[in-house]
CSV table of C-alpha atoms and ligand atoms in Angstrom, one decimal:
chain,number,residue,atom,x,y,z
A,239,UNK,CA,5.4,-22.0,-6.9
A,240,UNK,CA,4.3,-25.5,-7.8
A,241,UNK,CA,3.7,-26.2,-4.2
A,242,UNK,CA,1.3,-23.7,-4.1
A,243,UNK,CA,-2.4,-25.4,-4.3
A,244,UNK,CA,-3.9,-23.9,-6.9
A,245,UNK,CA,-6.7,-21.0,-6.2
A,246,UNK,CA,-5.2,-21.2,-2.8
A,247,UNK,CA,-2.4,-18.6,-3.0
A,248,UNK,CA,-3.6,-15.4,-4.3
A,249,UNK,CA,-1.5,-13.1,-7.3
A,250,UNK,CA,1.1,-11.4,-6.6
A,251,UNK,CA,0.5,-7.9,-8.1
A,252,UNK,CA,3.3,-5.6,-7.3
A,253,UNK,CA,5.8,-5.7,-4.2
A,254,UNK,CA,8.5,-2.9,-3.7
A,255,UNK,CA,9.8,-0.2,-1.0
A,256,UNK,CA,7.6,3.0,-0.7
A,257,UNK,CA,7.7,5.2,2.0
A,258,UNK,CA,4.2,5.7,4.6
A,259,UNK,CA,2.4,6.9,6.9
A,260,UNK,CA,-1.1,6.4,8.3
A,261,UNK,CA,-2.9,9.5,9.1
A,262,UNK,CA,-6.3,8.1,10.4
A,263,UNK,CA,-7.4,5.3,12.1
A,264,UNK,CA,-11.0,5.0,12.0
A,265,UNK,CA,-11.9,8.7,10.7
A,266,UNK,CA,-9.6,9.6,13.9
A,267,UNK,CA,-6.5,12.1,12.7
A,268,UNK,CA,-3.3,10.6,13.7
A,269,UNK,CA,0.1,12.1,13.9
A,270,UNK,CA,2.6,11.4,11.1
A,271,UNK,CA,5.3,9.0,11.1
A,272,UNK,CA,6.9,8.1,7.9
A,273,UNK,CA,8.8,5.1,7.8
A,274,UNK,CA,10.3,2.8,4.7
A,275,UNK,CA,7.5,0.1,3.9
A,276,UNK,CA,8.1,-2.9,1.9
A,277,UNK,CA,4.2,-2.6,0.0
A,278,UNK,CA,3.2,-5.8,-1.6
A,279,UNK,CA,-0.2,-6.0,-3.2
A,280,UNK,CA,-1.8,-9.6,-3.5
A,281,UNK,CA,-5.1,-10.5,-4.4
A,282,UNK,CA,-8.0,-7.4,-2.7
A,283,UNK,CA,-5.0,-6.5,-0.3
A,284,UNK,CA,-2.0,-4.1,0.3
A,285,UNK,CA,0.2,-5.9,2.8
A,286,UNK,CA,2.6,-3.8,4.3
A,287,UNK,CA,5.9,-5.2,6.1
A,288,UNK,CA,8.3,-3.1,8.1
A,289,UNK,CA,11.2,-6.0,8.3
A,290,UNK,CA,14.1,-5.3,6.4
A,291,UNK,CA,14.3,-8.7,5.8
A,292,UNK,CA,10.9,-9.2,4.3
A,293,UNK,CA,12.2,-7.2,1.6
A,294,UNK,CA,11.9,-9.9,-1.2
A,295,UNK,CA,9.0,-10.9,-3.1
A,296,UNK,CA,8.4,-13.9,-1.8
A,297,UNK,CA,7.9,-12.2,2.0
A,298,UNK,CA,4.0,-11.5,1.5
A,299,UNK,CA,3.6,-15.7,1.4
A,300,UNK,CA,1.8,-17.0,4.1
A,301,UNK,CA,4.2,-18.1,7.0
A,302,UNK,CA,7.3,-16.3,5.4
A,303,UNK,CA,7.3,-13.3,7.7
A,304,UNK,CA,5.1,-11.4,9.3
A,305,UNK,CA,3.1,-8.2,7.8
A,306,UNK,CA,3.2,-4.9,10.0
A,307,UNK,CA,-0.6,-4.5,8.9
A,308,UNK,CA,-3.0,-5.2,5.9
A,309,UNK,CA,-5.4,-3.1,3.8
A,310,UNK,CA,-8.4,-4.4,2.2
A,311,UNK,CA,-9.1,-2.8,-1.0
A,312,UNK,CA,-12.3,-3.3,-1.8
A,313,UNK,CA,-14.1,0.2,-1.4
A,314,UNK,CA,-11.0,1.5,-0.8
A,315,UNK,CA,-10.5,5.5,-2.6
A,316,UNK,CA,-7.2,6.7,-3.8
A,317,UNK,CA,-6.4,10.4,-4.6
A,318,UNK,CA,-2.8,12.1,-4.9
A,319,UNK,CA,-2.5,14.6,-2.4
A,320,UNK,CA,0.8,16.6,-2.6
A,321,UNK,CA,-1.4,19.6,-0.4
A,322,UNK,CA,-1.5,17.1,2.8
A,323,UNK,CA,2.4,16.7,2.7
A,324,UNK,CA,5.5,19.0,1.8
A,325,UNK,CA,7.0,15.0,0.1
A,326,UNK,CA,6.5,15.1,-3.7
A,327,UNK,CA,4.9,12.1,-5.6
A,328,UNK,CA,2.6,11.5,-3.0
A,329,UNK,CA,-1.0,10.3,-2.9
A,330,UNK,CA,-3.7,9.0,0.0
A,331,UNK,CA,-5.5,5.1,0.3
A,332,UNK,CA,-8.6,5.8,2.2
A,333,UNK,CA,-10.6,2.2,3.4
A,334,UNK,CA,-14.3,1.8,4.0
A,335,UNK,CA,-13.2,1.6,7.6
A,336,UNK,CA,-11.7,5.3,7.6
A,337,UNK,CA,-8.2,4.1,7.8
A,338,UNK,CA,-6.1,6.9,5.8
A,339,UNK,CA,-2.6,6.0,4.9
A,340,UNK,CA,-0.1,8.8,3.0
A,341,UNK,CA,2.2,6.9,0.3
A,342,UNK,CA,5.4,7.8,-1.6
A,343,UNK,CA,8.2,7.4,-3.7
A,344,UNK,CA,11.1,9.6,-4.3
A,345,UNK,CA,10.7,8.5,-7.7
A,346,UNK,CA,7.7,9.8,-10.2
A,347,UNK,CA,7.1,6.7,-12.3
A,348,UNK,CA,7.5,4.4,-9.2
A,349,UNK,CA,4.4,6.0,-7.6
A,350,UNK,CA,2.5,6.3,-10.6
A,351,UNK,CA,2.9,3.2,-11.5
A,352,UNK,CA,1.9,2.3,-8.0
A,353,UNK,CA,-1.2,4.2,-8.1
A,354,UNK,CA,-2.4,3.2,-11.3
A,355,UNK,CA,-2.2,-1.2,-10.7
A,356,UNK,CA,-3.7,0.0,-7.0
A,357,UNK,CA,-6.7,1.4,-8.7
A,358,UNK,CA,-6.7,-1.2,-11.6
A,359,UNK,CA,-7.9,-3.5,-8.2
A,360,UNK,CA,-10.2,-1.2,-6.2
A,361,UNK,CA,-11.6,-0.9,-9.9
A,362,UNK,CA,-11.7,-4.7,-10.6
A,363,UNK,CA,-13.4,-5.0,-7.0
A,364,UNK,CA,-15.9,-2.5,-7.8
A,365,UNK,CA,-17.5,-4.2,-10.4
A,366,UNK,CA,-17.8,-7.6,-8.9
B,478,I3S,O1,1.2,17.6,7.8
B,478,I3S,P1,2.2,18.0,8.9
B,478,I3S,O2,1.7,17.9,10.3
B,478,I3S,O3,3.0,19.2,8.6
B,478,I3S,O4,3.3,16.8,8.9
B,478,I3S,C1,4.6,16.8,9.3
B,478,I3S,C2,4.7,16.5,10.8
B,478,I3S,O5,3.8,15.5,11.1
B,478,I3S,C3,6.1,16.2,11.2
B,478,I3S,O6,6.0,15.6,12.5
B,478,I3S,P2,5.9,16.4,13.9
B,478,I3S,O7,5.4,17.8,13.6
B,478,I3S,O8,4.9,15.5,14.6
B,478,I3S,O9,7.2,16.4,14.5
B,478,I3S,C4,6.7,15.1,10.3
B,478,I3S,O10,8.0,14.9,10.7
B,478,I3S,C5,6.7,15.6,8.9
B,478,I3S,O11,7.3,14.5,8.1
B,478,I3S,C6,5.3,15.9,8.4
B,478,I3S,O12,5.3,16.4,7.2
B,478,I3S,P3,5.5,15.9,5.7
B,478,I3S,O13,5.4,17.1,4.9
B,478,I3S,O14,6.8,15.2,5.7
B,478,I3S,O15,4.4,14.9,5.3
């Protein structure tokens, strides 16, 4: 917005309702959960918010609501992985720190669409 000082407030990328779960924390297996996720990728990170209210694209700004975790991209590896869940459209966000998070979308264009601008950024990252 025009408040916004400039260089100060990263891009907004993408911002919409997948579904996750994080698998492994650290290189350490974790039980599922899958839960709704509003995902909003800004600047190197994937912010994700649980609050139903956050649900609008202005949430990810700072002070506007608070983020259920964040995902530093850079390094990160992305793979589709429909064998490590029985959910179609499906694929897996590894981080440098071994974090492992499983996302999806009923909906095939949704996720690829999400899987192509999230590797447009870890490519981006890659070369700087
Ligand atoms: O890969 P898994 O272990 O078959 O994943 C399923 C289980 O985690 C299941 O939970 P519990 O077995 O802990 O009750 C989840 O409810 C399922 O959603 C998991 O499988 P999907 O195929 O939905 O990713």
């Amino acid at each position: 917005s025009s408040t916004d000082t400039e260089g100060v407030t990263p891009e907004l990328e993408k911002a919409g309702l997948l579904n996750k779960t994080k698998i492994a924390e650290g290189g350490r297996k974790l039980r599922k959960n899958w839960n709704p996720s509003w995902v909003v990728l800004v600047g190197n990170s994937l912010v994700f918010f649980k609050d139903p209210k956050s649900q609008n694209p202005d949430s990810w700004k700072p002070g506007n609501s608070r983020p259920e975790s964040s995902v530093d991209l850079r390094g990160s590896q992305l793979q589709w992985a429909n064998d490590l869940s029985s959910r179609k459209n499906v694929f897996k966000l590894r981080t440098v720190t071994g974090n492992e998070f499983l996302l999806q979308s009923e909906t095939e264009l949704l996720i690829r669409e999400w899987y192509r601008t999230i590797q447009n950024v870890i490519d981006r990252l890659d070369k700087e």
